[in-house]
């Protein structure tokens, strides 16, 4: 049996093949943390940008307050040189980044809107929120509220940004419309404290109750943005 594949299908498959990311998990040798997500180039993308070759990598996400953000790297920047090495492919970028160490200052040469520039970035360490690989669960029974750590699989399933950090609401009493939370919400902060483990939310709740305050201030991330809301303390 002969199977015919349309050329457009092949092109699409090739294009999707380069939509891969790096820096989502620390390397075994503890490479420096950049706080950015990148994407490989393709010939079609290069042509769209008016470039002759499909070299370099594109920045597709930047973690707020991370090394890349502090260095002034923006979404859409095209990195063509990293630590003095020409980046001719996605694989070269991965290998080069893997040889760096926390605290190291690296030069990043890039093109932004057709203008070349070089920035200096001080690499960070892989902090605990970025090291989460296993699921941990905690609950607030009075709301029939269950929360879980944000793993890569859960982040993808909920359509959250790569740079999102927080605790996921996995179950909430549908009749408790007064508390405002819903399944899939990402709790980013509790009373201005960053959280990434469910138990941290529970601890903040207990501390607030002990202090005699009536509400918790939550910062919630949803697909369409961030929201502050109050959770009554019982």
Coordinates of N, CA and C in Angstrom, one line a residue:
X1 N 0.8 -1.2 0.0 CA 0.0 0.0 0.0 C 0.9 1.2 0.0
X2 N 0.6 2.2 -0.9 CA 1.4 3.4 -1.0 C 0.7 4.5 -0.2
X3 N 1.4 5.2 0.6 CA 0.9 6.2 1.5 C 1.5 7.6 1.0
X4 N 0.6 8.5 0.6 CA 1.1 9.8 0.2 C 1.0 10.8 1.3
X5 N 2.1 11.5 1.5 CA 2.1 12.6 2.5 C 2.2 13.9 1.8
X6 N 1.3 14.8 2.1 CA 1.4 16.1 1.5 C 2.6 16.9 2.0
X7 N 3.2 17.7 1.1 CA 4.4 18.4 1.5 C 4.1 19.4 2.6
X8 N 2.9 19.9 2.7 CA 2.6 20.9 3.8 C 2.6 20.2 5.1
X9 N 2.2 18.9 5.1 CA 2.2 18.1 6.4 C 3.7 17.9 6.9
X10 N 4.6 17.6 5.9 CA 6.0 17.5 6.3 C 6.5 18.7 6.8
X11 N 6.2 19.9 6.2 CA 6.7 21.2 6.6 C 6.2 21.5 8.0
X12 N 4.9 21.2 8.3 CA 4.3 21.4 9.6 C 5.0 20.6 10.6
X13 N 5.3 19.3 10.3 CA 5.9 18.4 11.3 C 7.3 18.9 11.6
X14 N 8.0 19.4 10.6 CA 9.4 19.9 10.8 C 9.3 21.1 11.6
X15 N 8.3 22.0 11.4 CA 8.2 23.2 12.2 C 7.9 22.9 13.6
X16 N 7.0 22.0 13.9 CA 6.6 21.6 15.2 C 7.8 21.0 16.0
X17 N 8.7 20.3 15.2 CA 9.8 19.6 15.8 C 10.7 20.5 16.6
X18 N 10.8 21.8 16.1 CA 11.7 22.7 16.7 C 11.1 23.5 17.9
X19 N 9.8 23.3 18.1 CA 9.1 24.0 19.2 C 9.4 23.3 20.5
X20 N 10.7 23.2 20.9 CA 11.1 22.6 22.1 C 11.7 23.6 23.0
X21 N 11.8 23.3 24.3 CA 12.2 24.2 25.3 C 13.4 23.8 26.0
X22 N 14.1 24.7 26.7 CA 15.3 24.4 27.5 C 15.2 25.1 28.8
X23 N 16.0 24.8 29.8 CA 16.1 25.4 31.1 C 14.8 25.2 31.9
X24 N 14.0 24.1 31.6 CA 12.9 23.8 32.4 C 13.2 23.0 33.6
X25 N 14.3 22.3 33.6 CA 14.8 21.5 34.7 C 16.3 21.6 34.8
X26 N 16.9 21.6 36.0 CA 18.3 21.8 36.2 C 19.0 20.5 35.7
X27 N 20.2 20.8 35.1 CA 21.1 19.7 34.7 C 21.7 19.0 35.9
X28 N 22.2 17.8 35.7 CA 22.7 17.1 36.8 C 23.9 17.8 37.4
X29 N 24.7 18.5 36.6 CA 25.9 19.2 37.1 C 25.6 20.6 37.6
X30 N 24.3 20.9 37.8 CA 23.9 22.2 38.3 C 24.4 23.4 37.4
X31 N 23.8 23.5 36.3 CA 24.1 24.6 35.4 C 23.5 25.8 35.9
X32 N 23.9 27.0 35.4 CA 23.4 28.2 35.8 C 21.9 28.4 35.4
X33 N 21.1 29.0 36.2 CA 19.7 29.2 35.9 C 19.5 30.5 35.2
X34 N 18.9 30.5 34.0 CA 18.7 31.7 33.2 C 17.3 32.4 33.5
X35 N 16.3 31.6 33.8 CA 15.0 32.1 34.0 C 14.3 32.5 32.6
X36 N 14.7 31.8 31.6 CA 14.0 32.0 30.3 C 13.8 30.7 29.6
X37 N 12.8 30.7 28.7 CA 12.4 29.5 27.9 C 12.7 29.9 26.5
X38 N 13.3 29.0 25.7 CA 13.7 29.3 24.3 C 13.1 28.3 23.4
X39 N 13.1 28.7 22.1 CA 12.6 27.9 21.0 C 13.6 27.8 19.9
X40 N 13.7 26.7 19.2 CA 14.6 26.6 18.1 C 14.1 27.3 16.9
X41 N 15.0 27.6 15.9 CA 14.6 28.3 14.7 C 14.3 27.2 13.6
X42 N 13.7 27.7 12.6 CA 13.4 26.9 11.4 C 13.7 27.8 10.2
X43 N 13.7 27.3 9.0 CA 14.0 28.1 7.8 C 12.8 29.0 7.6
X44 N 11.6 28.6 7.9 CA 10.4 29.4 7.7 C 10.4 30.6 8.6
X45 N 10.8 30.4 9.9 CA 10.9 31.4 10.9 C 12.0 32.4 10.5
X46 N 13.1 31.9 10.0 CA 14.2 32.7 9.6 C 13.8 33.7 8.4
X47 N 13.1 33.1 7.5 CA 12.6 33.9 6.3 C 11.6 35.0 6.8
X48 N 10.8 34.6 7.8 CA 9.8 35.6 8.3 C 10.5 36.8 8.9
X49 N 11.7 36.5 9.5 CA 12.5 37.6 10.1 C 13.5 38.2 9.2
X50 N 13.5 37.8 8.0 CA 14.4 38.4 7.0 C 15.8 37.9 7.2
X51 N 16.0 36.8 7.8 CA 17.4 36.2 8.0 C 17.7 35.2 7.0
X52 N 19.0 35.1 6.6 CA 19.5 34.2 5.6 C 19.6 32.8 6.1
X53 N 19.9 32.6 7.4 CA 20.1 31.3 8.0 C 19.3 31.1 9.2
X54 N 18.9 29.8 9.5 CA 18.1 29.5 10.6 C 18.9 29.2 11.9
X55 N 19.8 30.2 12.2 CA 20.7 30.0 13.3 C 20.1 30.8 14.5
X56 N 20.6 30.5 15.7 CA 20.1 31.2 16.9 C 18.9 30.6 17.5
X57 N 18.4 31.1 18.6 CA 17.2 30.6 19.3 C 16.4 31.8 19.7
X58 N 15.1 31.6 19.7 CA 14.1 32.7 20.1 C 13.7 32.5 21.6
X59 N 13.6 33.7 22.3 CA 13.1 33.7 23.7 C 11.6 33.7 23.6
X60 N 11.0 32.7 24.2 CA 9.5 32.6 24.2 C 8.9 32.9 25.5
X61 N 9.6 32.9 26.6 CA 9.1 33.2 27.9 C 10.2 33.7 28.8
X62 N 10.0 34.6 29.7 CA 10.9 35.1 30.7 C 10.3 35.1 32.1
X63 N 11.0 34.5 33.0 CA 10.5 34.5 34.4 C 10.7 35.9 35.1
X64 N 9.6 36.4 35.6 CA 9.6 37.7 36.3 C 10.6 37.7 37.4
X65 N 11.6 38.6 37.4 CA 12.6 38.7 38.4 C 13.7 37.8 38.3
X66 N 13.7 36.9 37.3 CA 14.8 36.0 37.1 C 16.0 36.6 36.4
X67 N 17.1 35.9 36.2 CA 18.3 36.4 35.6 C 18.1 37.1 34.2
X68 N 17.3 36.4 33.4 CA 17.1 37.0 32.0 C 16.3 38.3 32.1
X69 N 15.3 38.3 33.0 CA 14.5 39.5 33.2 C 15.4 40.7 33.7
X70 N 16.2 40.4 34.7 CA 17.1 41.4 35.2 C 18.1 41.9 34.2
X71 N 18.5 41.1 33.3 CA 19.5 41.5 32.3 C 18.9 42.3 31.2
X72 N 17.6 42.3 31.1 CA 16.9 43.1 30.1 C 16.5 42.3 28.8
X73 N 16.5 41.0 28.9 CA 16.1 40.1 27.8 C 14.6 40.1 27.7
X74 N 14.1 40.3 26.5 CA 12.7 40.4 26.2 C 12.2 39.2 25.4
X75 N 10.9 39.0 25.5 CA 10.2 38.0 24.7 C 10.4 38.3 23.2
X76 N 10.7 37.3 22.4 CA 10.9 37.6 21.0 C 12.4 37.9 20.6
X77 N 13.2 38.1 21.6 CA 14.7 38.3 21.3 C 15.3 37.1 20.6
X78 N 16.1 37.3 19.6 CA 16.8 36.2 18.9 C 18.3 36.2 19.4
X79 N 18.6 35.1 20.2 CA 20.0 35.0 20.7 C 20.8 34.3 19.7
X80 N 21.9 34.9 19.2 CA 22.8 34.3 18.3 C 24.2 34.0 18.8
X81 N 24.5 34.5 20.0 CA 25.8 34.2 20.6 C 25.6 34.2 22.2
X82 N 26.2 33.2 22.8 CA 26.0 33.0 24.2 C 27.3 32.5 24.8
X83 N 27.8 33.2 25.8 CA 29.1 33.0 26.5 C 30.2 33.0 25.4
X84 N 30.1 33.9 24.4 CA 31.1 34.0 23.4 C 31.0 33.0 22.3
X85 N 30.1 32.1 22.4 CA 30.0 31.0 21.4 C 28.8 31.3 20.4
X86 N 29.1 31.1 19.1 CA 28.0 31.3 18.1 C 27.0 30.2 18.3
X87 N 25.7 30.6 18.3 CA 24.6 29.6 18.5 C 24.0 29.3 17.1
X88 N 24.5 28.2 16.5 CA 24.1 27.9 15.2 C 22.8 26.9 15.2
X89 N 22.5 26.5 16.4 CA 21.3 25.6 16.5 C 20.8 25.5 18.0
X90 N 19.7 25.0 18.1 CA 19.1 24.8 19.5 C 20.0 23.9 20.3
X91 N 20.5 22.8 19.7 CA 21.4 21.9 20.4 C 22.6 22.6 20.9
X92 N 23.2 23.5 20.1 CA 24.4 24.2 20.6 C 24.1 25.1 21.8
X93 N 22.9 25.7 21.8 CA 22.5 26.5 22.9 C 22.4 25.6 24.2
X94 N 21.8 24.5 24.1 CA 21.6 23.6 25.2 C 23.0 23.2 25.8
X95 N 23.9 22.8 24.9 CA 25.2 22.3 25.3 C 26.0 23.5 26.0
X96 N 25.9 24.6 25.4 CA 26.6 25.8 25.9 C 26.1 26.2 27.3
X97 N 24.7 26.3 27.4 CA 24.1 26.6 28.7 C 24.5 25.6 29.7
X98 N 24.6 24.4 29.4 CA 24.9 23.3 30.3 C 26.3 23.4 30.9
X99 N 27.1 24.2 30.3 CA 28.5 24.3 30.8 C 28.7 25.5 31.7
X100 N 27.6 26.2 31.9 CA 27.7 27.4 32.8 C 27.4 27.0 34.3
X101 N 27.7 27.9 35.2 CA 27.5 27.7 36.6 C 26.8 28.8 37.3
X102 N 26.1 28.6 38.4 CA 25.4 29.6 39.1 C 26.4 30.7 39.5
X103 N 26.0 32.0 39.4 CA 26.8 33.1 39.8 C 27.7 33.6 38.7
X104 N 27.8 32.8 37.6 CA 28.6 33.2 36.5 C 28.0 34.4 35.7
X105 N 28.8 35.3 35.2 CA 28.3 36.4 34.4 C 28.6 36.0 32.9
X106 N 27.5 36.0 32.1 CA 27.7 35.6 30.7 C 27.2 36.8 29.8
X107 N 27.8 36.9 28.7 CA 27.4 37.8 27.6 C 26.4 37.1 26.7
X108 N 25.3 37.9 26.4 CA 24.3 37.3 25.6 C 24.1 38.3 24.4
X109 N 24.5 37.9 23.2 CA 24.3 38.7 22.0 C 23.0 38.3 21.3
X110 N 22.2 39.3 21.0 CA 20.9 39.1 20.4 C 20.5 40.1 19.4
X111 N 19.4 39.8 18.7 CA 18.8 40.8 17.8 C 17.4 41.0 18.2
X112 N 17.1 42.3 18.3 CA 15.7 42.7 18.8 C 15.2 43.8 17.7
X113 N 14.2 43.4 17.0 CA 13.6 44.2 16.0 C 14.6 44.7 15.0
X114 N 15.5 43.7 14.6 CA 16.5 44.0 13.6 C 17.8 44.7 14.2
X115 N 17.8 45.0 15.4 CA 19.0 45.7 16.0 C 19.8 44.8 16.9
X116 N 21.1 44.6 16.6 CA 21.9 43.7 17.4 C 22.3 44.4 18.7
X117 N 22.5 43.7 19.8 CA 22.9 44.2 21.1 C 23.5 43.1 21.9
X118 N 24.3 43.5 22.9 CA 24.9 42.5 23.8 C 24.6 42.9 25.2
X119 N 24.0 41.9 26.0 CA 23.7 42.2 27.4 C 24.5 41.2 28.3
X120 N 24.6 41.6 29.5 CA 25.3 40.8 30.5 C 24.3 40.2 31.5
X121 N 24.3 38.9 31.7 CA 23.4 38.3 32.6 C 24.1 37.5 33.6
X122 N 23.8 37.7 34.9 CA 24.3 36.9 36.0 C 23.4 35.7 36.3
X123 N 23.9 34.6 36.1 CA 23.1 33.3 36.2 C 22.8 33.1 37.7
X124 N 21.7 32.5 37.9 CA 21.3 32.2 39.3 C 21.3 30.7 39.6
X125 N 20.8 30.4 40.8 CA 20.7 29.0 41.2 C 19.3 28.5 41.0
X126 N 19.2 27.2 40.8 CA 17.9 26.6 40.7 C 17.2 26.5 42.1
X127 N 16.3 27.4 42.3 CA 15.6 27.5 43.6 C 14.6 26.4 43.7
X128 N 14.1 26.2 44.9 CA 13.1 25.1 45.2 C 11.9 25.1 44.3
X129 N 11.3 26.3 44.0 CA 10.1 26.2 43.1 C 10.3 25.6 41.8
X130 N 11.6 25.8 41.3 CA 11.9 25.3 39.9 C 12.4 23.8 40.0
X131 N 12.5 23.2 41.2 CA 13.0 21.9 41.3 C 11.8 20.9 41.5
X132 N 10.6 21.3 41.5 CA 9.5 20.5 41.8 C 9.3 19.4 40.7
X133 N 9.3 18.2 41.0 CA 9.1 17.1 40.1 C 8.0 16.1 40.6
X134 N 7.8 16.1 41.9 CA 6.8 15.2 42.5 C 5.6 15.9 42.9
X135 N 4.4 15.3 43.0 CA 3.2 15.9 43.4 C 3.0 15.8 44.9
X136 N 2.8 16.9 45.5 CA 2.4 16.9 47.0 C 1.0 17.6 47.1
X137 N 0.3 17.1 48.1 CA -1.1 17.5 48.2 C -1.4 18.0 49.6
X138 N -2.3 19.0 49.8 CA -2.7 19.4 51.1 C -4.1 19.9 50.9
X139 N -4.9 20.1 52.0 CA -6.3 20.5 51.9 C -6.7 21.5 53.1
X140 N -7.7 22.2 52.8 CA -8.4 23.0 53.8 C -9.8 22.4 53.9
X141 N -10.1 21.5 54.7 CA -11.4 20.7 54.8 C -12.6 21.6 54.9
X142 N -12.4 22.8 55.6 CA -13.6 23.6 55.9 C -14.2 24.2 54.6
X143 N -13.4 24.2 53.5 CA -13.8 24.7 52.2 C -13.9 23.5 51.2
X144 N -13.6 22.3 51.7 CA -13.5 21.2 50.8 C -12.6 21.5 49.6
X145 N -11.4 22.1 50.0 CA -10.4 22.7 49.1 C -9.2 21.8 49.1
X146 N -8.8 21.3 48.0 CA -7.6 20.5 47.8 C -6.6 21.1 46.9
X147 N -5.3 21.1 47.3 CA -4.3 21.8 46.5 C -3.2 20.9 46.2
X148 N -2.4 21.1 45.1 CA -1.3 20.3 44.7 C -0.2 21.1 44.1
X149 N 1.0 20.6 44.2 CA 2.2 21.3 43.6 C 2.0 21.4 42.1
X150 N 2.6 22.4 41.5 CA 2.5 22.6 40.1 C 3.7 21.9 39.4
X151 N 3.4 20.7 38.8 CA 4.4 20.0 38.1 C 4.3 20.4 36.6
X152 N 5.3 20.0 35.8 CA 5.3 20.3 34.4 C 4.1 19.8 33.7
X153 N 3.7 18.6 34.0 CA 2.6 17.9 33.4 C 1.3 18.7 33.7
X154 N 1.1 19.1 35.0 CA -0.1 19.9 35.4 C -0.1 21.2 34.8
X155 N 1.1 21.9 34.7 CA 1.2 23.2 34.0 C 0.7 23.1 32.6
X156 N 1.2 22.1 31.9 CA 0.8 22.0 30.5 C -0.7 21.7 30.3
X157 N -1.2 20.8 31.2 CA -2.7 20.5 31.2 C -3.6 21.7 31.5
X158 N -3.1 22.6 32.3 CA -3.9 23.8 32.7 C -3.7 24.9 31.7
X159 N -2.7 24.8 30.8 CA -2.4 25.9 29.9 C -1.8 27.1 30.5
X160 N -1.0 26.8 31.6 CA -0.3 27.9 32.3 C 1.0 28.2 31.7
X161 N 1.5 29.4 31.9 CA 2.8 29.8 31.4 C 3.9 29.0 31.9
X162 N 5.0 28.8 31.1 CA 6.2 28.1 31.6 C 6.7 28.7 32.9
X163 N 6.7 30.0 33.0 CA 7.3 30.7 34.1 C 6.3 30.8 35.3
X164 N 5.2 30.2 35.2 CA 4.2 30.3 36.4 C 4.7 29.5 37.6
X165 N 4.6 30.0 38.8 CA 5.0 29.3 40.0 C 3.9 29.5 41.0
X166 N 3.5 28.4 41.7 CA 2.4 28.5 42.7 C 1.9 27.2 43.0
X167 N 0.7 27.2 43.6 CA 0.0 26.0 44.1 C -1.3 25.9 43.4
X168 N -1.6 24.7 42.8 CA -2.8 24.5 42.0 C -4.0 24.1 42.9
X169 N -5.2 24.7 42.6 CA -6.4 24.3 43.2 C -6.9 23.1 42.4
X170 N -7.0 21.9 43.0 CA -7.4 20.7 42.2 C -8.9 20.3 42.5
X171 N -9.4 20.8 43.7 CA -10.7 20.5 44.1 C -11.3 21.5 45.0
X172 N -12.5 22.0 44.7 CA -13.1 23.0 45.6 C -14.6 22.7 45.6
X173 N -15.3 23.0 46.7 CA -16.7 22.7 46.8 C -17.4 23.7 45.9
X174 N -18.1 23.1 44.9 CA -18.8 23.9 43.9 C -19.9 24.8 44.5
X175 N -20.4 24.4 45.6 CA -21.4 25.2 46.3 C -20.9 26.4 47.0
X176 N -19.5 26.5 47.2 CA -18.9 27.6 47.9 C -18.5 28.7 47.0
X177 N -19.5 29.3 46.3 CA -19.2 30.4 45.4 C -18.8 31.6 46.1
X178 N -19.0 31.7 47.4 CA -18.6 32.9 48.1 C -17.1 33.1 48.3
X179 N -16.3 32.0 48.1 CA -14.9 32.1 48.3 C -14.2 32.5 47.0
X180 N -14.8 32.3 45.9 CA -14.2 32.8 44.6 C -13.3 31.9 43.9
X181 N -12.7 30.9 44.7 CA -11.8 30.0 44.0 C -12.5 29.0 43.2
X182 N -11.8 28.5 42.2 CA -12.3 27.4 41.3 C -11.2 26.5 40.9
X183 N -11.6 25.3 40.5 CA -10.6 24.3 40.1 C -9.7 24.8 38.9
X184 N -8.4 24.6 39.1 CA -7.5 25.1 38.1 C -6.8 26.4 38.4
X185 N -7.3 27.1 39.4 CA -6.7 28.4 39.9 C -5.3 28.1 40.4
X186 N -4.4 29.0 40.1 CA -3.0 28.9 40.6 C -2.8 29.9 41.7
X187 N -2.6 29.5 43.0 CA -2.4 30.4 44.1 C -0.9 30.8 44.0
X188 N -0.6 32.0 43.7 CA 0.8 32.5 43.6 C 1.3 33.0 44.9
X189 N 0.5 33.8 45.6 CA 0.9 34.3 46.9 C -0.2 34.2 47.9
X190 N 0.2 34.1 49.2 CA -0.8 34.2 50.3 C -0.3 35.3 51.3
X191 N -1.1 36.3 51.5 CA -0.6 37.4 52.3 C 0.7 38.0 51.9
X192 N 0.9 38.1 50.6 CA 2.2 38.6 50.0 C 3.4 37.7 50.1
X193 N 3.2 36.5 50.5 CA 4.2 35.5 50.6 C 4.1 34.6 49.4
X194 N 5.2 34.4 48.6 CA 5.2 33.5 47.5 C 5.0 32.0 48.1
X195 N 4.2 31.2 47.4 CA 4.0 29.8 47.7 C 4.2 28.9 46.5
X196 N 4.7 27.7 46.8 CA 4.9 26.7 45.7 C 4.6 25.3 46.3
X197 N 4.3 25.2 47.6 CA 4.0 24.0 48.2 C 2.6 24.1 48.8
X198 N 1.7 23.2 48.7 CA 0.4 23.3 49.3 C 0.4 23.5 50.8
X199 N 1.4 22.9 51.5 CA 1.5 23.0 52.9 C 1.7 24.5 53.3
X200 N 2.4 25.2 52.4 CA 2.7 26.6 52.7 C 1.4 27.4 52.8
X201 N 0.4 27.1 52.0 CA -0.9 27.8 52.0 C -1.6 27.5 53.4
X202 N -1.5 26.2 53.8 CA -2.2 25.8 55.0 C -1.5 26.5 56.2
X203 N -0.2 26.6 56.2 CA 0.6 27.3 57.3 C 0.2 28.7 57.3
X204 N 0.0 29.4 56.2 CA -0.4 30.8 56.2 C -1.8 31.0 56.7
X205 N -2.7 30.0 56.4 CA -4.0 30.0 56.9 C -4.0 29.9 58.4
X206 N -3.3 29.0 59.0 CA -3.2 28.8 60.4 C -2.6 30.0 61.1
X207 N -1.6 30.6 60.5 CA -1.0 31.8 61.1 C -1.9 33.0 61.1
X208 N -2.7 33.1 60.1 CA -3.7 34.2 60.0 C -4.8 34.1 61.0
X209 N -5.2 32.8 61.2 CA -6.3 32.5 62.2 C -5.8 32.8 63.6
X210 N -4.5 32.4 63.8 CA -3.9 32.6 65.2 C -3.8 34.1 65.5
X211 N -3.5 34.9 64.4 CA -3.3 36.3 64.6 C -4.7 37.0 64.8
X212 N -5.8 36.3 64.6 CA -7.1 36.9 64.8 C -7.6 37.7 63.6
X213 N -7.0 37.5 62.4 CA -7.4 38.2 61.2 C -8.5 37.4 60.6
X214 N -9.4 38.1 59.8 CA -10.6 37.5 59.3 C -10.4 36.9 57.9
X215 N -9.4 37.4 57.2 CA -9.3 37.0 55.8 C -7.8 36.7 55.4
X216 N -7.7 35.9 54.4 CA -6.4 35.7 53.7 C -6.4 36.4 52.4
X217 N -5.3 37.1 52.1 CA -5.2 37.8 50.8 C -4.5 36.8 49.8
X218 N -5.2 36.4 48.8 CA -4.6 35.5 47.8 C -4.4 36.2 46.5
X219 N -3.2 35.9 45.9 CA -3.0 36.4 44.5 C -3.1 35.1 43.6
X220 N -4.1 35.2 42.7 CA -4.4 34.0 41.9 C -4.0 34.3 40.4
X221 N -3.5 33.3 39.8 CA -3.2 33.4 38.3 C -4.2 32.5 37.6
X222 N -4.8 33.0 36.6 CA -5.7 32.2 35.6 C -5.2 32.5 34.2
X223 N -5.7 31.8 33.3 CA -5.3 31.9 31.9 C -5.3 33.3 31.4
X224 N -6.3 34.1 31.9 CA -6.5 35.4 31.4 C -5.9 36.5 32.4
X225 N -5.1 36.1 33.3 CA -4.4 37.1 34.1 C -4.3 36.8 35.6
X226 N -4.0 37.9 36.4 CA -3.8 37.8 37.8 C -4.9 38.5 38.5
X227 N -5.3 37.9 39.7 CA -6.4 38.5 40.5 C -6.1 38.4 42.0
X228 N -6.4 39.5 42.7 CA -6.4 39.4 44.2 C -7.8 39.0 44.7
X229 N -7.9 38.2 45.7 CA -9.1 37.9 46.3 C -8.9 37.5 47.7
X230 N -10.0 37.6 48.5 CA -10.0 37.4 49.9 C -10.6 36.0 50.2
X231 N -9.9 35.2 51.1 CA -10.5 33.9 51.5 C -10.8 34.1 53.0
X232 N -12.1 34.0 53.4 CA -12.4 34.2 54.8 C -11.9 33.1 55.7
X233 N -11.4 33.5 56.8 CA -10.8 32.6 57.8 C -11.9 32.1 58.8
X234 N -12.0 30.8 58.9 CA -13.0 30.3 59.9 C -12.4 29.7 61.1

